[in-house]
Coordinates of C-alpha atoms (C1' of nucleotides) in Angstrom, one line a residue:
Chain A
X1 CA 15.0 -37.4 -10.8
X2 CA 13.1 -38.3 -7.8
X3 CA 12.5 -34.8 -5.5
X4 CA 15.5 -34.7 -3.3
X5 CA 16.3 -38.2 -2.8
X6 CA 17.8 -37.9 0.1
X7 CA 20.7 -41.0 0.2
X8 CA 22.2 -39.1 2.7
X9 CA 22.8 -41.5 5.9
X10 CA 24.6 -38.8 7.9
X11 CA 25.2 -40.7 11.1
X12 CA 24.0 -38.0 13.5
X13 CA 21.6 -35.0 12.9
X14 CA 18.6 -37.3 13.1
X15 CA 15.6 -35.5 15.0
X16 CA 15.3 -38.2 17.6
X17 CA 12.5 -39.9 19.0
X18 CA 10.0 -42.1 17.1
X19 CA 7.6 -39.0 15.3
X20 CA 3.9 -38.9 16.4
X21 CA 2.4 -36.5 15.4
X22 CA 2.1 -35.1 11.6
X23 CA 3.8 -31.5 12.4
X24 CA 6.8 -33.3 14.1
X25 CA 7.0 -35.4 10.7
X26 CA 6.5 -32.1 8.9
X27 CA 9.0 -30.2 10.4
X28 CA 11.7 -33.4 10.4
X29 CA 10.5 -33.4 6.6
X30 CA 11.4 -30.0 5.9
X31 CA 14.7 -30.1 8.2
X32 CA 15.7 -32.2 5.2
X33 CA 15.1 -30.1 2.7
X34 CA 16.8 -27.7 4.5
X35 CA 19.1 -29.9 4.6
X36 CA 19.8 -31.0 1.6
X37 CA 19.8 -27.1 0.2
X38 CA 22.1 -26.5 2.2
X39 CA 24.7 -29.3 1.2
X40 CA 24.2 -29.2 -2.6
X41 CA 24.6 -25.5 -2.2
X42 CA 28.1 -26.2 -0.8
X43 CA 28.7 -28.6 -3.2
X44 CA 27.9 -25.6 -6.0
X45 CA 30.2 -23.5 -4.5
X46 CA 33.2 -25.6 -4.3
X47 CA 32.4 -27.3 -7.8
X48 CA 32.8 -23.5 -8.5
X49 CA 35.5 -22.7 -7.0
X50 CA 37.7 -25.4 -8.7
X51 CA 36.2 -24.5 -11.6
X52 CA 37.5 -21.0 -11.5
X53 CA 40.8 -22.4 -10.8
X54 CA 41.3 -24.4 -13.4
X55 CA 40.1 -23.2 -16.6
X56 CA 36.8 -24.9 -17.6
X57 CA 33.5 -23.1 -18.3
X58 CA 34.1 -19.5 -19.1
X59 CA 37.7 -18.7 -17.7
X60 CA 40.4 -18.0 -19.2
X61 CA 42.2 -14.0 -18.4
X62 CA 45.4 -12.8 -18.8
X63 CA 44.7 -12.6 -22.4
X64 CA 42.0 -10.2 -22.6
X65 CA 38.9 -12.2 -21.6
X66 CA 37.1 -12.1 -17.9
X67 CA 37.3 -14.1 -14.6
X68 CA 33.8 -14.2 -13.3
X69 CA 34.9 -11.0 -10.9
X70 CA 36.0 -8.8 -14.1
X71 CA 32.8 -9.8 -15.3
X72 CA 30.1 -9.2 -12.6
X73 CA 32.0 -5.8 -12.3
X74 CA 31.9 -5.2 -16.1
X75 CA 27.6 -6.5 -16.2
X76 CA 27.0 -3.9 -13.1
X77 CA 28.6 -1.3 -15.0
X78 CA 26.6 -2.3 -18.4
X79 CA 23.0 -2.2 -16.2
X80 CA 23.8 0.5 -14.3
X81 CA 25.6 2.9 -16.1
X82 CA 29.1 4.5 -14.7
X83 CA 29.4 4.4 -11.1
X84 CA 32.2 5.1 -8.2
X85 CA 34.2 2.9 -6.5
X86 CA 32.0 2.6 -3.6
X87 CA 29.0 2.5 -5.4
X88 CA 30.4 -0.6 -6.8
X89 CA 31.5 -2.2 -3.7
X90 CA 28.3 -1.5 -2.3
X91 CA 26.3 -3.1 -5.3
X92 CA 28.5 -6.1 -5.8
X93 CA 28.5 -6.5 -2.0
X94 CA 32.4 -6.1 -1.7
X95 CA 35.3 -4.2 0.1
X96 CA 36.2 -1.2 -2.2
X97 CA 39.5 -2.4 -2.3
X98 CA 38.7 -5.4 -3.8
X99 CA 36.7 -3.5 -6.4
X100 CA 39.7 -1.3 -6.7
X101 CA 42.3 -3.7 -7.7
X102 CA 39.8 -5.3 -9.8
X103 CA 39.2 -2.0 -11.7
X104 CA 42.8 -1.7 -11.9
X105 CA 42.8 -5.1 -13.8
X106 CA 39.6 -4.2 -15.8
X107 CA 41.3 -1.0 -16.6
X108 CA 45.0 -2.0 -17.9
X109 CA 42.8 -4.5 -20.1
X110 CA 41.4 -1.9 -21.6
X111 CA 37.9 -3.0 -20.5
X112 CA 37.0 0.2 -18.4
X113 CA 38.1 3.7 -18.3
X114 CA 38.3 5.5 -15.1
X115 CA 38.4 9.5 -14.5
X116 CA 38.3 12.0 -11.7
X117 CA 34.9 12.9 -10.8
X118 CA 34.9 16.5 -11.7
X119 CA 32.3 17.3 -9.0
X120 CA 34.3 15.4 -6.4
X121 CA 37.6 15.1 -6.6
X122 CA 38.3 12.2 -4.5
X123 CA 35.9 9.9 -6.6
X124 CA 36.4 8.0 -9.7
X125 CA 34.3 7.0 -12.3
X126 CA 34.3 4.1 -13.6
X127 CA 33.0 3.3 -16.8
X128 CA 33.0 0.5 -19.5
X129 CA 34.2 1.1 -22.7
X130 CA 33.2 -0.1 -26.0
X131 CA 35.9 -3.1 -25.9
X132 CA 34.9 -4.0 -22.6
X133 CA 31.0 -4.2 -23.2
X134 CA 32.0 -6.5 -26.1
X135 CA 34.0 -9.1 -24.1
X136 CA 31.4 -9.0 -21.8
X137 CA 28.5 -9.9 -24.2
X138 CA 31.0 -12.1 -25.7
X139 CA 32.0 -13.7 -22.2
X140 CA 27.9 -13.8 -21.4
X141 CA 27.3 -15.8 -24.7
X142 CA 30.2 -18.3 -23.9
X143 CA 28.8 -19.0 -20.4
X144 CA 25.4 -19.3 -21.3
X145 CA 26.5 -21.7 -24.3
X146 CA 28.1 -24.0 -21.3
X147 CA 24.2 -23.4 -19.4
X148 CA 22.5 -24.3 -22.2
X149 CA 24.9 -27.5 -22.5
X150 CA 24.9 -28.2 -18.5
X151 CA 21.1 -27.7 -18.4
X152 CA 20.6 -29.5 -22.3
X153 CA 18.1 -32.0 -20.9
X154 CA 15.9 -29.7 -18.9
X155 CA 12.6 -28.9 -19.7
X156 CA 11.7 -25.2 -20.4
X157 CA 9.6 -25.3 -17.4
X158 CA 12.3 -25.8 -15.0
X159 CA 14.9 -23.9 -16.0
X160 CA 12.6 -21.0 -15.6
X161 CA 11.8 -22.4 -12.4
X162 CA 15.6 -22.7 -11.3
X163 CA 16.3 -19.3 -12.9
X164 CA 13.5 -17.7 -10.6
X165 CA 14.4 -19.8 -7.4
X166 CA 18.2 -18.8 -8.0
X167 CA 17.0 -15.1 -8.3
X168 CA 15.0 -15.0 -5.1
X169 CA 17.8 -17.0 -3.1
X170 CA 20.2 -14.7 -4.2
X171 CA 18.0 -11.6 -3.2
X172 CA 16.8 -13.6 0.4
X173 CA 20.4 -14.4 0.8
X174 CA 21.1 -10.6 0.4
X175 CA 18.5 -9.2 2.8
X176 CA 20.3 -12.0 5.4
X177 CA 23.5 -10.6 4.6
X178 CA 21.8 -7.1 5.2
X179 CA 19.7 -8.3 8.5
X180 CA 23.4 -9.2 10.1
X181 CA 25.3 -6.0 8.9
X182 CA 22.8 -3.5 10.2
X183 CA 21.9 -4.3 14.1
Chain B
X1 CA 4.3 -15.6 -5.1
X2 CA 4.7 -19.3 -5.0
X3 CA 6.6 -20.3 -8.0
X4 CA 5.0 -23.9 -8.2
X5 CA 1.7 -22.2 -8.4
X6 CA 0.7 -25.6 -10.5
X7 CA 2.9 -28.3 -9.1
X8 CA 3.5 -30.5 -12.6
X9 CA 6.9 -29.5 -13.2
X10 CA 7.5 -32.8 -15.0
X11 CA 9.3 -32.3 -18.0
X12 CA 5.9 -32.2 -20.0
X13 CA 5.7 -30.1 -22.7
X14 CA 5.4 -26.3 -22.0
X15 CA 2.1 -25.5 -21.2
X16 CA 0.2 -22.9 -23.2
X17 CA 1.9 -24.7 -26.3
X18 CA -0.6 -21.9 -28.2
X19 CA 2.5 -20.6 -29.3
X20 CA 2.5 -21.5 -32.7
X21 CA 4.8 -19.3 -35.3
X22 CA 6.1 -17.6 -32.1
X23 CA 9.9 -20.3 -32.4
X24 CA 11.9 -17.3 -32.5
X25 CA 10.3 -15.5 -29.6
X26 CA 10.6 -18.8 -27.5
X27 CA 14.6 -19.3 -28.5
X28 CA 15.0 -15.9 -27.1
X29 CA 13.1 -16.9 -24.3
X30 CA 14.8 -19.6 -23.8
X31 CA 18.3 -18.0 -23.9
X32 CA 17.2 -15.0 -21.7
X33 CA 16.4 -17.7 -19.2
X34 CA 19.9 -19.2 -19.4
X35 CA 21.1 -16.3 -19.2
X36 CA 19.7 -15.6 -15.8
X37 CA 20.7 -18.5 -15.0
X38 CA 24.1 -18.0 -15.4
X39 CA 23.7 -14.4 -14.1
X40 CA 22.5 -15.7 -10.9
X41 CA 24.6 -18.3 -10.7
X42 CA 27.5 -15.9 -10.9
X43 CA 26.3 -13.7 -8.4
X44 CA 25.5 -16.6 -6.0
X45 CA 29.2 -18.1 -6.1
X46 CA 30.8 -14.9 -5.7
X47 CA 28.8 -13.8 -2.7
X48 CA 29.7 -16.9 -1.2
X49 CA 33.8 -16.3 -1.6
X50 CA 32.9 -13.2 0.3
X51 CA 31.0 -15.2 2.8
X52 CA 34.1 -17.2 3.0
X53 CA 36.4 -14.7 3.9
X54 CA 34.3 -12.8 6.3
X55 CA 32.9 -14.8 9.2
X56 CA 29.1 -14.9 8.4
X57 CA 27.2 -18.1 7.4
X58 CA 28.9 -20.9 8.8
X59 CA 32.6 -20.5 8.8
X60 CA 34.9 -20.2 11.9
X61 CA 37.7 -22.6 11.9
X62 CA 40.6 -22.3 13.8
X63 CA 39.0 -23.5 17.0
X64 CA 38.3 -26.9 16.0
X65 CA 35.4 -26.2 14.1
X66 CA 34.7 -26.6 9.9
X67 CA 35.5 -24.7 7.0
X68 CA 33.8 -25.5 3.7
X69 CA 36.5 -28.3 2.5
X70 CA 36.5 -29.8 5.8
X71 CA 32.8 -30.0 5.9
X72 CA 31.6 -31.7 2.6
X73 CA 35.1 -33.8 2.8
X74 CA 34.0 -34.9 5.9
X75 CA 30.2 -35.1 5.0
X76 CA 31.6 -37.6 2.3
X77 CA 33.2 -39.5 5.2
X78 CA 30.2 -39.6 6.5
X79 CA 28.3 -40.7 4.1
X80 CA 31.0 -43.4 2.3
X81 CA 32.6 -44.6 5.3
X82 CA 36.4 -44.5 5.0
X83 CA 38.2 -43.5 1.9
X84 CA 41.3 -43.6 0.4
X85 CA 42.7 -40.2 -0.7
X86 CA 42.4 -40.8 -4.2
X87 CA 39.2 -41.8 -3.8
X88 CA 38.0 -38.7 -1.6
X89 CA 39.9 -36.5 -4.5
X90 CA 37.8 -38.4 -6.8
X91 CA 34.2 -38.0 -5.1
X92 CA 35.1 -34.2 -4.4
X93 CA 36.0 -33.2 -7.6
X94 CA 39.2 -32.4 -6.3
X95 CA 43.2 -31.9 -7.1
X96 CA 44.8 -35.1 -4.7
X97 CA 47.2 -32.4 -3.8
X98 CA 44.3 -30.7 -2.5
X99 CA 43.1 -33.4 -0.6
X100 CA 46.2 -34.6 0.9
X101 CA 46.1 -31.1 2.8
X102 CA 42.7 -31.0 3.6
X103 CA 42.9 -34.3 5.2
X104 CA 46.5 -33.0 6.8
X105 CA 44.7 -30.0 8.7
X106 CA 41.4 -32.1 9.5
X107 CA 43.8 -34.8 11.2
X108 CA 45.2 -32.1 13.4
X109 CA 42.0 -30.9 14.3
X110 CA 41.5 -34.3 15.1
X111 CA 38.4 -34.5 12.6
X112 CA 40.0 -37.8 11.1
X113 CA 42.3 -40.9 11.5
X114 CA 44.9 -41.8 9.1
X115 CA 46.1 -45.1 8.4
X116 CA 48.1 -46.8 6.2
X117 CA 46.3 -49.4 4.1
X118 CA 47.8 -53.0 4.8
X119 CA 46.7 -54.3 1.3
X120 CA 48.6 -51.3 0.1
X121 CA 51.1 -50.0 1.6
X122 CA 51.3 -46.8 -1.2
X123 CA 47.4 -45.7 -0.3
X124 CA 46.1 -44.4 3.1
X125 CA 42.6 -44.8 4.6
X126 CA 40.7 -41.7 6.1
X127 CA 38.0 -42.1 8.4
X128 CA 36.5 -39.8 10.6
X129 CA 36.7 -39.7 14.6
X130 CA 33.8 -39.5 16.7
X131 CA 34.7 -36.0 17.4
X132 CA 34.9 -35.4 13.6
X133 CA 31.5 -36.9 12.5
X134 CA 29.9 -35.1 16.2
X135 CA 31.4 -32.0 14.6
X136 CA 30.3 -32.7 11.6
X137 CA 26.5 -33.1 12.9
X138 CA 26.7 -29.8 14.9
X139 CA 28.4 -27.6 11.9
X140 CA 26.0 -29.0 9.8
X141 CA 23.0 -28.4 12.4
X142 CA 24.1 -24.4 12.4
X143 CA 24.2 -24.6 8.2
X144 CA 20.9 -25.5 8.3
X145 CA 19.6 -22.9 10.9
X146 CA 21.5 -20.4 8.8
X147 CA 19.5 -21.9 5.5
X148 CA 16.0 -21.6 7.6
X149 CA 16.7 -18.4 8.5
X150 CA 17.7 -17.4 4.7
X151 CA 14.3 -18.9 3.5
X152 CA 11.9 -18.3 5.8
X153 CA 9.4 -16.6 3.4
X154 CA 9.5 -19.9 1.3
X155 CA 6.9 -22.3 0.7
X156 CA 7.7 -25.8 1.6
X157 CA 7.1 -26.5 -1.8
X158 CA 9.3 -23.9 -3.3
X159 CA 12.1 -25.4 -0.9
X160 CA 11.5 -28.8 -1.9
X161 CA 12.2 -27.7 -5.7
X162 CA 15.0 -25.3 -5.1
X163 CA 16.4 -29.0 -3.1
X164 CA 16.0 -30.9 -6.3
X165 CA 16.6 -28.4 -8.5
X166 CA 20.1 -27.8 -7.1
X167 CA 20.0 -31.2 -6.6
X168 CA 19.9 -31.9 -10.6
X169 CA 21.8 -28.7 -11.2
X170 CA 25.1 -30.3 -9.8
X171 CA 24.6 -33.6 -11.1
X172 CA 24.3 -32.0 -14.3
X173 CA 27.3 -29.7 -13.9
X174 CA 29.0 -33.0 -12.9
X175 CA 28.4 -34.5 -15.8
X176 CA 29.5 -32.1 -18.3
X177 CA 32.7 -31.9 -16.2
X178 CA 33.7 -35.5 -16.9
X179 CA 32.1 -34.9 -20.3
X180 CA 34.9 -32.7 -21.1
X181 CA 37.2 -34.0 -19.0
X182 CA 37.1 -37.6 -20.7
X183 CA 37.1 -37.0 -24.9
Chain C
dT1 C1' 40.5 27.6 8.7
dC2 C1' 40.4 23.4 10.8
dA3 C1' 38.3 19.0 12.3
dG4 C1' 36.1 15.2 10.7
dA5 C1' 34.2 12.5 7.1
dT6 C1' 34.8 10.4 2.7
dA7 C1' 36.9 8.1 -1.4
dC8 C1' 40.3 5.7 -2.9
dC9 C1' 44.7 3.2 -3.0
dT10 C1' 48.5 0.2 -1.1
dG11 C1' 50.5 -3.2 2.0
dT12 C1' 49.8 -7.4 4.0
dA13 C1' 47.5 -11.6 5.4
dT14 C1' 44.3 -15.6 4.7
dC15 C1' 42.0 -19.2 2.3
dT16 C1' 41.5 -22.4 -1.4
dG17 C1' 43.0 -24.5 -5.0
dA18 C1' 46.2 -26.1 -8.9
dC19 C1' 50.5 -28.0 -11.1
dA20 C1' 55.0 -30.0 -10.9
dG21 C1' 58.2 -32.7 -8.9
dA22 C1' 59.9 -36.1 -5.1
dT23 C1' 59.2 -40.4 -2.6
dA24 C1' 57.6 -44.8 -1.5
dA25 C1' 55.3 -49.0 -2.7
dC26 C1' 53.2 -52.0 -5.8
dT27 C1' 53.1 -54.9 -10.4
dA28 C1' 54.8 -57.2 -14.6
dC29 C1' 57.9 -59.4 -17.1
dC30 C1' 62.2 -61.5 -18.2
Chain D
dG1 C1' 65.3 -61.8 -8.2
dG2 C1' 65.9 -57.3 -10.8
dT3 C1' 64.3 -53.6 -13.6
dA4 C1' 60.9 -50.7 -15.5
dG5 C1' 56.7 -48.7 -15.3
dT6 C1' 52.6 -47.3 -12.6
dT7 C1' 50.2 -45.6 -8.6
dA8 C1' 49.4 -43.1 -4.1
dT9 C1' 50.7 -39.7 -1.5
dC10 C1' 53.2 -35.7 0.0
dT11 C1' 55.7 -31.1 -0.5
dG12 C1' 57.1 -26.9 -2.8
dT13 C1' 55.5 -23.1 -5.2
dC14 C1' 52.3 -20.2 -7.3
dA15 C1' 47.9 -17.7 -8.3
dG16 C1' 43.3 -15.6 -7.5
dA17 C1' 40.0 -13.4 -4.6
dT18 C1' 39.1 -11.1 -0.7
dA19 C1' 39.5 -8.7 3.9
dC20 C1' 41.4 -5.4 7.1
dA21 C1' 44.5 -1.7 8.4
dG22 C1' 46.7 2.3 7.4
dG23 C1' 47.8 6.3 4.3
dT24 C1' 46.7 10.3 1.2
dA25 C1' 43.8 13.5 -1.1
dT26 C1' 39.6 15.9 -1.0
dC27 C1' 35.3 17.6 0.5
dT28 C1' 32.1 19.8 4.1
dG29 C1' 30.4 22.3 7.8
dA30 C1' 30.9 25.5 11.7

DNA sequence: TCAGATACCTGTATCTGACAGATAACTACC
DNA sequence: GGTAGTTATCTGTCAGATACAGGTATCTGA
């Protein structure tokens, strides 16, 4: 489990020139890792992306239980409390009509309830309900089962590391996502 | 806030192992850590569908230039010389189906070749064009300027152990797929 | 009151992938 | 050789997630 071994001959991309100095070496060095984030983080993504498809780790729907949309949707709504529809788009980073259809779906399976904002009538609240905050800590225990399977030979120290590094990625990746909205 | 304050995150037992009756407060340690880890993992995959659609990170297509598939099918290319289908399904983790189309659309883009195997007249070879691996280098190039924009505030350290982290994190996930898939 | 902003919903399109079935080519065995 | 079974690929069809555009209802301020 050597640190990034990288056995990546990619044919091109190589900083040319023979290095000379340390910093050049430094910065070809961390290029790589750059590198290298960048492609297993790909890799994640389409691994996931299958796996959603098919019905592996913690997917299954139609029958009650949550696709990993339903159930980011459902966990914002169990941290947060009842929100609107935009407020939702906004915090999971969607279109509201994405989060619309998807509290349509979370709705006709009973998982959240959704009522006219009695101080604004054009908003909806939407908010779990009992059912649904039970298939979602059921759903959470499911997925982390798989974690603790996927991850059974780690040591405690590095999974707290990767859950840490995963948590700041995700917020960095976030600001980035801000930094190119706004200006 | 470096995470790898000290940098022995060998899988040596936890440190401050002072913990003595405290088992149960560590296995809910443990499993709120998984559970993060799935949180965030969550998160992370579905932010990237939405980077997908939209045009941020690296995406563009249409204009000769990668999409996700095409990239890390591609990057295998790369990386394995040419393939047969089957093969490339194989290493990706993917449906043949899948890759029979994904190789269809890179071929038009004139990413790849496609030839009939003379040993085996059923299977065909895929290898990538100059153009293809020269657009594999630049696409990958703007990735990777996308990544060192993203973590900028990180220690080279901490890069170098979200790199293996991830790294380990989809061999692992990799490993439980063809753990289940198999028995 | 009326214009504009806001919140949500619906219609439509795209991207990615899977599964099932069709076709062509190879392999074994009699 | 002929026939059956296997394998490699392709094609048809479907589903999920999401975006964008446009529509309707509602609110807000002058």
């Amino acid at each position: 489990m050597s640190v990034a071994s990288g056995n990546d001959r990619s044919p091109a991309a190589s900083p040319g020139g023979a290095t000379s100095s340390a910093s050049e070496r430094e910065e070809a060095t961390a290029h790589d890792v750059l590198g290298a984030i960048e492609l297993e983080l790909a890799q994640l993504l389409r691994r996931a992306e299958r796996t959603r498809a098919s019905g592996a780790p913690g997917t299954s729907r139609r029958d009650g239980t949550l696709d990993r949309s339903g159930y980011l949707l459902l966990h914002t709504l169990g941290t947060h409390g009842p929100l609107h529809v935009t407020a939702l788009a906004e915090r999971l980073g969607l279109d509201g009509s994405t989060v619309t259809r998807q509290v349509a779906a979370l709705e006709h399976a009973g998982h959240v309830r959704r009522a006219r904002d009695p101080r604004d009538g054009r908003a909806v609240v939407v908010e779990p309900t009992t059912a649904g905050l039970d298939e979602l800590a059921a759903h959470r225990a499911a997925r982390t089962a798989v974690y603790a399977d996927v991850l059974g030979g780690w040591s405690r120290l590095d999974r707290a590391l990767l859950a840490e590094l995963l948590t700041r990625l995700n917020d960095d990746l976030d600001a980035y996502r801000h930094r190119r909205d706004a200006p």
